[in-house]
Amino acid sequence: MFVFVCAGCGAELTAPLSQVSLPAHAHQSYGNGTQLPVLMESGTFAVDPEPWGPPWRKWERIDPDEAAVRGVYAPVHALSDGAPGAFVIAPGDIRGVLLLREKQGGACCGVAGADGPNMVCEACGLLVATRIDDCSLWQAVWLAPNAVRRLLVDGADAEPLSWEELTEEGKSTPPFEPIAPWGSPLGASHHWSWSPQWEAAAGRALAHLLAASEGQPVTVADGMTEEVFQSSLDALLPAGPQERRAVLAGPGRPAPDAGADILLVPVQPQTGRTWTPTGPAASAYPVPLPFGVWLWLVSPQPRLPVPPSGRVPDDVLREPVGRRLSGGSGWRRDFDDLLPPRPHYPFRADWATFHHTLARLPAVRSPWLREIFDDLTQPMRTGLF
């Protein structure tokens, strides 16, 4: 466990925290005016290895060799010249700071953080963090790496859970969830949506699947995996007889056979390490998936075939519907007993996460993949995202 302290005066700025891997959706912007929850679980922090935030430099002002040294191999809109290694925590875990309300950073409904750090140490006034809670953004506090220090508080860091322990714990991420507009009570005005976490995870994985394809068609397993990836793979890759197979692999799964070219594998949620196979499949390309998404794909939750009997509990969300009043005198807002089981539109991967990931894979320098990358610069033209 660690606490973060002000680099200027040493004042404690956080509750005790344990380190976990950076979520795939950490910098995701989702929808328009939607209300997203807190990014990090309370009591945890993650580190972003890349610079993020102002000042920004547009691609036209960046030498390609400099970008390649930074691990960026294809044009992006801009790169941050900020300090790498920012720490992200849940807003409820910050201590001893003051929010500068005048630094909203171009916010619409809350605080966007586009102007850089907007929280100061209460003891000495040093700018130490950036609060973000605007609509369509994940709520978080980003601690500036050059303004804070982390101190070990209990003498030793806890051992991460083993793959077996994680599997037994069973914390999977459902593919659907209710999304509400900003400032609206969730139960009163919401719609069922594909999970933003799934869309970001799929965007990252799709970039790796393209790199692993080597320009050949790729097939994935039936079920939810096919629904999430296959239509995009079919649209982006050419048809042909030499297909490459992508299969789910990981702890507790049967060992993949030698014919598997690509493996969809979990990322350890505490360390960020990707599960690696042994045996004949050791040479297959590993495509990373957040552990909760991977666990749902290999062990999907059963859906109830019929509504349960009895009264629906008060804390269960119910779908609002309009019902015509008797005599044609108007409409009444009423509720169905149960929410619909899933969205009524196809799954789409998050384009920004896909684009961010693909630009940072060395394979994008291949002419065939660079052509796909350049063609997808305008995502609305493709209809895939």
GROMACS .gro file of C-alpha atoms in nm:
model
  385
    1MET     CA    1   0.000   0.000   0.000
    2PHE     CA    2   0.118   0.349  -0.083
    3VAL     CA    3   0.022   0.705   0.001
    4PHE     CA    4   0.101   0.998  -0.226
    5VAL     CA    5   0.249   1.313  -0.077
    6CYS     CA    6   0.310   1.662  -0.210
    7ALA     CA    7   0.658   1.696  -0.359
    8GLY     CA    8   0.670   2.053  -0.233
    9CYS     CA    9   0.585   2.020   0.136
   10GLY     CA   10   0.535   1.649   0.204
   11ALA     CA   11   0.166   1.677   0.299
   12GLU     CA   12  -0.035   1.356   0.247
   13LEU     CA   13  -0.264   1.381  -0.054
   14THR     CA   14  -0.431   1.038  -0.074
   15ALA     CA   15  -0.571   0.752   0.127
   16PRO     CA   16  -0.358   0.432   0.127
   17LEU     CA   17  -0.372   0.281  -0.222
   18SER     CA   18  -0.263  -0.038  -0.397
   19GLN     CA   19  -0.143  -0.045  -0.758
   20VAL     CA   20  -0.342  -0.204  -1.042
   21SER     CA   21  -0.306  -0.196  -1.420
   22LEU     CA   22  -0.423   0.103  -1.622
   23PRO     CA   23  -0.776   0.038  -1.758
   24ALA     CA   24  -0.807   0.014  -2.137
   25HIS     CA   25  -1.078   0.283  -2.120
   26ALA     CA   26  -0.873   0.530  -1.912
   27HIS     CA   27  -0.883   0.809  -2.174
   28GLN     CA   28  -1.209   0.712  -2.342
   29SER     CA   29  -1.466   0.973  -2.439
   30TYR     CA   30  -1.805   0.806  -2.469
   31GLY     CA   31  -2.116   0.934  -2.641
   32ASN     CA   32  -2.252   1.287  -2.612
   33GLY     CA   33  -2.363   1.421  -2.274
   34THR     CA   34  -2.357   1.079  -2.110
   35GLN     CA   35  -2.281   1.022  -1.744
   36LEU     CA   36  -1.991   0.784  -1.688
   37PRO     CA   37  -1.897   0.645  -1.344
   38VAL     CA   38  -1.566   0.659  -1.157
   39LEU     CA   39  -1.273   0.513  -1.351
   40MET     CA   40  -1.081   0.353  -1.064
   41GLU     CA   41  -1.200   0.137  -0.778
   42SER     CA   42  -1.161   0.304  -0.440
   43GLY     CA   43  -0.831   0.214  -0.278
   44THR     CA   44  -0.642   0.164  -0.606
   45PHE     CA   45  -0.420   0.362  -0.839
   46ALA     CA   46  -0.270   0.304  -1.183
   47VAL     CA   47   0.019   0.456  -1.377
   48ASP     CA   48  -0.002   0.586  -1.733
   49PRO     CA   49   0.340   0.527  -1.891
   50GLU     CA   50   0.274   0.775  -2.172
   51PRO     CA   51   0.262   1.153  -2.143
   52TRP     CA   52  -0.094   1.283  -2.139
   53GLY     CA   53  -0.239   1.631  -2.119
   54PRO     CA   54  -0.110   1.978  -2.212
   55PRO     CA   55   0.107   2.101  -2.367
   56TRP     CA   56   0.021   1.926  -2.693
   57ARG     CA   57   0.215   1.930  -3.022
   58LYS     CA   58   0.035   1.864  -3.350
   59TRP     CA   59   0.172   1.590  -3.571
   60GLU     CA   60   0.293   1.839  -3.833
   61ARG     CA   61   0.547   1.970  -3.581
   62ILE     CA   62   0.682   1.627  -3.481
   63ASP     CA   63   0.967   1.449  -3.655
   64PRO     CA   64   0.865   1.089  -3.740
   65ASP     CA   65   1.189   0.957  -3.591
   66GLU     CA   66   1.113   1.134  -3.262
   67ALA     CA   67   0.763   0.986  -3.266
   68ALA     CA   68   0.903   0.637  -3.330
   69VAL     CA   69   1.135   0.674  -3.029
   70ARG     CA   70   0.822   0.750  -2.827
   71GLY     CA   71   0.656   0.436  -2.966
   72VAL     CA   72   0.424   0.607  -3.218
   73TYR     CA   73   0.462   0.473  -3.573
   74ALA     CA   74   0.179   0.640  -3.767
   75PRO     CA   75   0.035   0.993  -3.774
   76VAL     CA   76  -0.187   1.101  -3.487
   77HIS     CA   77  -0.357   1.434  -3.429
   78ALA     CA   78  -0.114   1.543  -3.157
   79LEU     CA   79   0.126   1.414  -2.893
   80SER     CA   80   0.151   1.533  -2.537
   81ASP     CA   81   0.470   1.699  -2.418
   82GLY     CA   82   0.366   1.656  -2.058
   83ALA     CA   83   0.553   1.440  -1.809
   84PRO     CA   84   0.496   1.063  -1.843
   85GLY     CA   85   0.391   0.847  -1.551
   86ALA     CA   86   0.078   1.022  -1.421
   87PHE     CA   87  -0.103   0.840  -1.139
   88VAL     CA   88  -0.481   0.802  -1.164
   89ILE     CA   89  -0.703   0.748  -0.859
   90ALA     CA   90  -1.070   0.761  -0.765
   91PRO     CA   91  -1.185   1.115  -0.672
   92GLY     CA   92  -1.292   0.993  -0.328
   93ASP     CA   93  -0.934   0.893  -0.243
   94ILE     CA   94  -0.785   1.244  -0.273
   95ARG     CA   95  -0.700   1.436   0.046
   96GLY     CA   96  -0.582   1.784   0.140
   97VAL     CA   97  -0.636   1.958  -0.195
   98LEU     CA   98  -0.841   2.248  -0.327
   99LEU     CA   99  -1.014   2.259  -0.665
  100LEU     CA  100  -0.952   2.567  -0.880
  101ARG     CA  101  -1.298   2.614  -1.026
  102GLU     CA  102  -1.176   2.867  -1.280
  103LYS     CA  103  -0.972   2.593  -1.452
  104GLN     CA  104  -1.258   2.391  -1.599
  105GLY     CA  105  -1.071   2.309  -1.918
  106GLY     CA  106  -1.347   2.369  -2.171
  107ALA     CA  107  -1.597   2.165  -1.971
  108CYS     CA  108  -1.958   2.119  -2.073
  109CYS     CA  109  -2.120   1.982  -1.757
  110GLY     CA  110  -1.835   1.937  -1.509
  111VAL     CA  111  -1.454   1.968  -1.514
  112ALA     CA  112  -1.267   1.845  -1.822
  113GLY     CA  113  -0.904   1.906  -1.724
  114ALA     CA  114  -0.799   2.029  -2.069
  115ASP     CA  115  -0.610   2.323  -1.913
  116GLY     CA  116  -0.384   2.097  -1.708
  117PRO     CA  117  -0.370   2.057  -1.328
  118ASN     CA  118  -0.666   2.216  -1.150
  119MET     CA  119  -0.610   2.099  -0.791
  120VAL     CA  120  -0.356   2.249  -0.551
  121CYS     CA  121  -0.205   2.122  -0.229
  122GLU     CA  122  -0.398   2.288   0.051
  123ALA     CA  123  -0.083   2.320   0.261
  124CYS     CA  124   0.153   2.488   0.012
  125GLY     CA  125  -0.046   2.578  -0.300
  126LEU     CA  126   0.149   2.356  -0.543
  127LEU     CA  127  -0.049   2.232  -0.844
  128VAL     CA  128  -0.060   1.858  -0.783
  129ALA     CA  129  -0.351   1.698  -0.972
  130THR     CA  130  -0.618   1.720  -1.240
  131ARG     CA  131  -0.980   1.643  -1.155
  132ILE     CA  132  -1.197   1.518  -1.445
  133ASP     CA  133  -1.572   1.464  -1.415
  134ASP     CA  134  -1.722   1.617  -1.729
  135CYS     CA  135  -1.996   1.446  -1.929
  136SER     CA  136  -1.881   1.159  -2.154
  137LEU     CA  137  -1.557   1.126  -1.953
  138TRP     CA  138  -1.463   0.880  -1.681
  139GLN     CA  139  -1.450   1.048  -1.340
  140ALA     CA  140  -1.094   1.047  -1.205
  141VAL     CA  141  -0.815   1.243  -1.041
  142TRP     CA  142  -0.480   1.237  -1.220
  143LEU     CA  143  -0.183   1.310  -0.992
  144ALA     CA  144   0.096   1.502  -1.168
  145PRO     CA  145   0.408   1.279  -1.164
  146ASN     CA  146   0.645   1.573  -1.114
  147ALA     CA  147   0.441   1.717  -0.823
  148VAL     CA  148   0.386   1.411  -0.600
  149ARG     CA  149   0.584   1.128  -0.447
  150ARG     CA  150   0.456   0.787  -0.339
  151LEU     CA  151   0.556   0.635  -0.007
  152LEU     CA  152   0.524   0.273   0.099
  153VAL     CA  153   0.314   0.271   0.416
  154ASP     CA  154   0.306  -0.088   0.538
  155GLY     CA  155   0.659  -0.207   0.472
  156ALA     CA  156   0.573  -0.443   0.187
  157ASP     CA  157   0.357  -0.450  -0.120
  158ALA     CA  158   0.089  -0.721  -0.130
  159GLU     CA  159   0.140  -1.014  -0.365
  160PRO     CA  160  -0.091  -1.000  -0.669
  161LEU     CA  161  -0.358  -1.265  -0.699
  162SER     CA  162  -0.273  -1.573  -0.903
  163TRP     CA  163  -0.461  -1.649  -1.224
  164GLU     CA  164  -0.643  -1.928  -1.042
  165GLU     CA  165  -0.749  -1.693  -0.762
  166LEU     CA  166  -0.870  -1.433  -1.011
  167THR     CA  167  -1.075  -1.694  -1.195
  168GLU     CA  168  -1.229  -1.823  -0.872
  169GLU     CA  169  -1.310  -1.466  -0.767
  170GLY     CA  170  -1.514  -1.440  -1.088
  171LYS     CA  171  -1.524  -1.060  -1.136
  172SER     CA  172  -1.641  -1.047  -1.494
  173THR     CA  173  -1.753  -0.734  -1.680
  174PRO     CA  174  -2.107  -0.756  -1.829
  175PRO     CA  175  -2.127  -0.651  -2.195
  176PHE     CA  176  -2.442  -0.439  -2.141
  177GLU     CA  177  -2.521  -0.167  -1.890
  178PRO     CA  178  -2.764   0.123  -1.840
  179ILE     CA  179  -2.637   0.464  -1.952
  180ALA     CA  180  -2.795   0.788  -1.832
  181PRO     CA  181  -2.767   1.146  -1.961
  182TRP     CA  182  -2.563   1.383  -1.748
  183GLY     CA  183  -2.747   1.496  -1.438
  184SER     CA  184  -3.033   1.249  -1.480
  185PRO     CA  185  -3.127   0.991  -1.215
  186LEU     CA  186  -3.031   0.655  -1.359
  187GLY     CA  187  -3.365   0.491  -1.299
  188ALA     CA  188  -3.569   0.777  -1.443
  189SER     CA  189  -3.396   0.843  -1.775
  190HIS     CA  190  -3.161   0.582  -1.911
  191HIS     CA  191  -3.110   0.339  -2.196
  192TRP     CA  192  -2.944   0.001  -2.220
  193SER     CA  193  -2.613   0.021  -2.403
  194TRP     CA  194  -2.316  -0.189  -2.489
  195SER     CA  195  -2.066  -0.137  -2.210
  196PRO     CA  196  -1.819   0.147  -2.276
  197GLN     CA  197  -1.554  -0.076  -2.118
  198TRP     CA  198  -1.625  -0.346  -2.375
  199GLU     CA  199  -1.612  -0.096  -2.662
  200ALA     CA  200  -1.271   0.031  -2.548
  201ALA     CA  201  -1.141  -0.323  -2.488
  202ALA     CA  202  -1.258  -0.428  -2.835
  203GLY     CA  203  -1.095  -0.123  -2.993
  204ARG     CA  204  -0.759  -0.217  -2.844
  205ALA     CA  205  -0.798  -0.586  -2.927
  206LEU     CA  206  -0.910  -0.515  -3.285
  207ALA     CA  207  -0.588  -0.322  -3.351
  208HIS     CA  208  -0.387  -0.623  -3.230
  209LEU     CA  209  -0.600  -0.862  -3.437
  210LEU     CA  210  -0.522  -0.664  -3.752
  211ALA     CA  211  -0.151  -0.666  -3.671
  212ALA     CA  212  -0.165  -1.041  -3.604
  213SER     CA  213  -0.352  -1.112  -3.927
  214GLU     CA  214  -0.053  -1.028  -4.150
  215GLY     CA  215  -0.307  -0.916  -4.408
  216GLN     CA  216  -0.494  -1.249  -4.416
  217PRO     CA  217  -0.859  -1.308  -4.315
  218VAL     CA  218  -0.915  -1.389  -3.949
  219THR     CA  219  -1.197  -1.593  -3.796
  220VAL     CA  220  -1.295  -1.594  -3.429
  221ALA     CA  221  -1.507  -1.832  -3.222
  222ASP     CA  222  -1.886  -1.829  -3.232
  223GLY     CA  223  -2.100  -1.650  -2.976
  224MET     CA  224  -2.020  -1.314  -2.819
  225THR     CA  225  -1.662  -1.317  -2.952
  226GLU     CA  226  -1.794  -1.340  -3.307
  227GLU     CA  227  -2.051  -1.065  -3.242
  228VAL     CA  228  -1.783  -0.830  -3.111
  229PHE     CA  229  -1.508  -0.884  -3.369
  230GLN     CA  230  -1.606  -1.077  -3.681
  231SER     CA  231  -1.793  -0.811  -3.879
  232SER     CA  232  -1.508  -0.561  -3.836
  233LEU     CA  233  -1.248  -0.820  -3.933
  234ASP     CA  234  -1.447  -0.917  -4.243
  235ALA     CA  235  -1.479  -0.553  -4.347
  236LEU     CA  236  -1.114  -0.460  -4.292
  237LEU     CA  237  -0.935  -0.772  -4.415
  238PRO     CA  238  -0.950  -0.930  -4.761
  239ALA     CA  239  -1.131  -1.255  -4.825
  240GLY     CA  240  -0.915  -1.554  -4.909
  241PRO     CA  241  -0.847  -1.922  -4.848
  242GLN     CA  242  -0.559  -1.873  -4.600
  243GLU     CA  243  -0.753  -1.789  -4.288
  244ARG     CA  244  -0.592  -1.735  -3.950
  245ARG     CA  245  -0.777  -1.854  -3.640
  246ALA     CA  246  -0.815  -1.649  -3.324
  247VAL     CA  247  -0.923  -1.849  -3.018
  248LEU     CA  248  -0.985  -1.770  -2.653
  249ALA     CA  249  -0.705  -1.895  -2.430
  250GLY     CA  250  -0.606  -1.844  -2.070
  251PRO     CA  251  -0.608  -1.988  -1.718
  252GLY     CA  252  -0.841  -2.281  -1.671
  253ARG     CA  253  -0.897  -2.319  -2.045
  254PRO     CA  254  -0.793  -2.623  -2.252
  255ALA     CA  255  -0.451  -2.575  -2.407
  256PRO     CA  256  -0.488  -2.422  -2.756
  257ASP     CA  257  -0.381  -2.651  -3.037
  258ALA     CA  258  -0.095  -2.584  -3.272
  259GLY     CA  259  -0.335  -2.461  -3.541
  260ALA     CA  260  -0.428  -2.150  -3.343
  261ASP     CA  261  -0.247  -1.852  -3.495
  262ILE     CA  262  -0.385  -1.585  -3.260
  263LEU     CA  263  -0.486  -1.608  -2.893
  264LEU     CA  264  -0.734  -1.380  -2.716
  265VAL     CA  265  -0.587  -1.378  -2.366
  266PRO     CA  266  -0.650  -1.194  -2.037
  267VAL     CA  267  -0.447  -0.915  -1.881
  268GLN     CA  268  -0.372  -0.952  -1.510
  269PRO     CA  269  -0.576  -0.667  -1.355
  270GLN     CA  270  -0.318  -0.591  -1.085
  271THR     CA  271   0.015  -0.622  -1.269
  272GLY     CA  272  -0.093  -0.554  -1.628
  273ARG     CA  273   0.092  -0.862  -1.750
  274THR     CA  274  -0.059  -1.059  -2.036
  275TRP     CA  275  -0.121  -1.431  -1.986
  276THR     CA  276   0.123  -1.636  -2.192
  277PRO     CA  277   0.072  -1.997  -2.311
  278THR     CA  278   0.316  -2.284  -2.313
  279GLY     CA  279   0.353  -2.572  -2.552
  280PRO     CA  280   0.266  -2.566  -2.925
  281ALA     CA  281   0.071  -2.237  -2.902
  282ALA     CA  282   0.358  -2.042  -2.743
  283SER     CA  283   0.440  -1.879  -3.077
  284ALA     CA  284   0.085  -1.754  -3.140
  285TYR     CA  285   0.018  -1.380  -3.131
  286PRO     CA  286  -0.138  -1.282  -2.793
  287VAL     CA  287  -0.421  -1.028  -2.818
  288PRO     CA  288  -0.481  -0.862  -2.477
  289LEU     CA  289  -0.827  -0.837  -2.322
  290PRO     CA  290  -0.915  -0.688  -1.982
  291PHE     CA  291  -0.961  -0.977  -1.741
  292GLY     CA  292  -1.329  -0.898  -1.672
  293VAL     CA  293  -1.414  -0.892  -2.045
  294TRP     CA  294  -1.217  -1.210  -2.114
  295LEU     CA  295  -1.383  -1.390  -1.822
  296TRP     CA  296  -1.731  -1.306  -1.954
  297LEU     CA  297  -1.636  -1.432  -2.302
  298VAL     CA  298  -1.518  -1.768  -2.166
  299SER     CA  299  -1.791  -1.795  -1.900
  300PRO     CA  300  -2.094  -1.589  -2.006
  301GLN     CA  301  -2.360  -1.530  -1.744
  302PRO     CA  302  -2.687  -1.717  -1.812
  303ARG     CA  303  -2.989  -1.511  -1.911
  304LEU     CA  304  -3.325  -1.580  -1.748
  305PRO     CA  305  -3.563  -1.740  -2.001
  306VAL     CA  306  -3.875  -1.592  -1.835
  307PRO     CA  307  -3.937  -1.301  -1.594
  308PRO     CA  308  -3.910  -1.405  -1.228
  309SER     CA  309  -4.227  -1.423  -1.025
  310GLY     CA  310  -4.312  -1.188  -0.741
  311ARG     CA  311  -4.255  -0.816  -0.690
  312VAL     CA  312  -3.951  -0.657  -0.853
  313PRO     CA  313  -3.711  -0.528  -0.581
  314ASP     CA  314  -3.693  -0.152  -0.539
  315ASP     CA  315  -3.325  -0.135  -0.638
  316VAL     CA  316  -3.382  -0.304  -0.977
  317LEU     CA  317  -3.383  -0.064  -1.272
  318ARG     CA  318  -3.703  -0.070  -1.474
  319GLU     CA  319  -3.758   0.042  -1.830
  320PRO     CA  320  -3.980   0.352  -1.871
  321VAL     CA  321  -4.253   0.325  -2.134
  322GLY     CA  322  -4.543   0.544  -2.240
  323ARG     CA  323  -4.897   0.412  -2.195
  324ARG     CA  324  -5.210   0.572  -2.340
  325LEU     CA  325  -5.466   0.673  -2.079
  326SER     CA  326  -5.824   0.550  -2.107
  327GLY     CA  327  -6.054   0.761  -2.321
  328GLY     CA  328  -5.765   0.896  -2.529
  329SER     CA  329  -5.695   1.171  -2.273
  330GLY     CA  330  -5.315   1.154  -2.300
  331TRP     CA  331  -5.016   0.949  -2.200
  332ARG     CA  332  -4.885   0.819  -1.869
  333ARG     CA  333  -4.522   0.740  -1.784
  334ASP     CA  334  -4.511   0.382  -1.665
  335PHE     CA  335  -4.253   0.106  -1.628
  336ASP     CA  336  -4.211  -0.244  -1.761
  337ASP     CA  337  -4.132  -0.503  -1.497
  338LEU     CA  338  -3.785  -0.580  -1.633
  339LEU     CA  339  -3.527  -0.402  -1.842
  340PRO     CA  340  -3.454  -0.536  -2.191
  341PRO     CA  341  -3.171  -0.790  -2.180
  342ARG     CA  342  -2.946  -0.615  -2.434
  343PRO     CA  343  -2.919  -0.313  -2.667
  344HIS     CA  344  -3.111  -0.309  -2.993
  345TYR     CA  345  -2.817  -0.209  -3.213
  346PRO     CA  346  -2.496  -0.383  -3.327
  347PHE     CA  347  -2.176  -0.374  -3.126
  348ARG     CA  348  -1.919  -0.114  -3.235
  349ALA     CA  349  -1.561  -0.095  -3.108
  350ASP     CA  350  -1.432   0.237  -2.975
  351TRP     CA  351  -1.259   0.409  -3.265
  352ALA     CA  352  -1.034   0.637  -3.059
  353THR     CA  353  -0.894   0.343  -2.858
  354PHE     CA  354  -0.847   0.142  -3.178
  355HIS     CA  355  -0.669   0.432  -3.352
  356HIS     CA  356  -0.451   0.506  -3.046
  357THR     CA  357  -0.344   0.140  -3.018
  358LEU     CA  358  -0.283   0.077  -3.388
  359ALA     CA  359  -0.063   0.388  -3.419
  360ARG     CA  360   0.161   0.240  -3.146
  361LEU     CA  361   0.206  -0.107  -3.299
  362PRO     CA  362   0.522  -0.142  -3.515
  363ALA     CA  363   0.321  -0.352  -3.763
  364VAL     CA  364   0.135  -0.038  -3.875
  365ARG     CA  365   0.445   0.051  -4.079
  366SER     CA  366   0.359  -0.237  -4.317
  367PRO     CA  367   0.212  -0.088  -4.637
  368TRP     CA  368  -0.109  -0.294  -4.625
  369LEU     CA  369  -0.183  -0.204  -4.261
  370ARG     CA  370  -0.082   0.161  -4.305
  371GLU     CA  371  -0.334   0.181  -4.589
  372ILE     CA  372  -0.608   0.057  -4.354
  373PHE     CA  373  -0.494   0.299  -4.084
  374ASP     CA  374  -0.502   0.598  -4.319
  375ASP     CA  375  -0.842   0.501  -4.460
  376LEU     CA  376  -0.988   0.486  -4.109
  377THR     CA  377  -0.879   0.838  -4.015
  378GLN     CA  378  -1.240   0.946  -4.069
  379PRO     CA  379  -1.427   0.677  -3.870
  380MET     CA  380  -1.775   0.787  -3.973
  381ARG     CA  381  -1.692   0.695  -4.333
  382THR     CA  382  -1.644   0.331  -4.244
  383GLY     CA  383  -1.960   0.264  -4.043
  384LEU     CA  384  -1.760   0.023  -3.827
  385PHE     CA  385  -1.712   0.239  -3.517
   0.00000   0.00000   0.00000
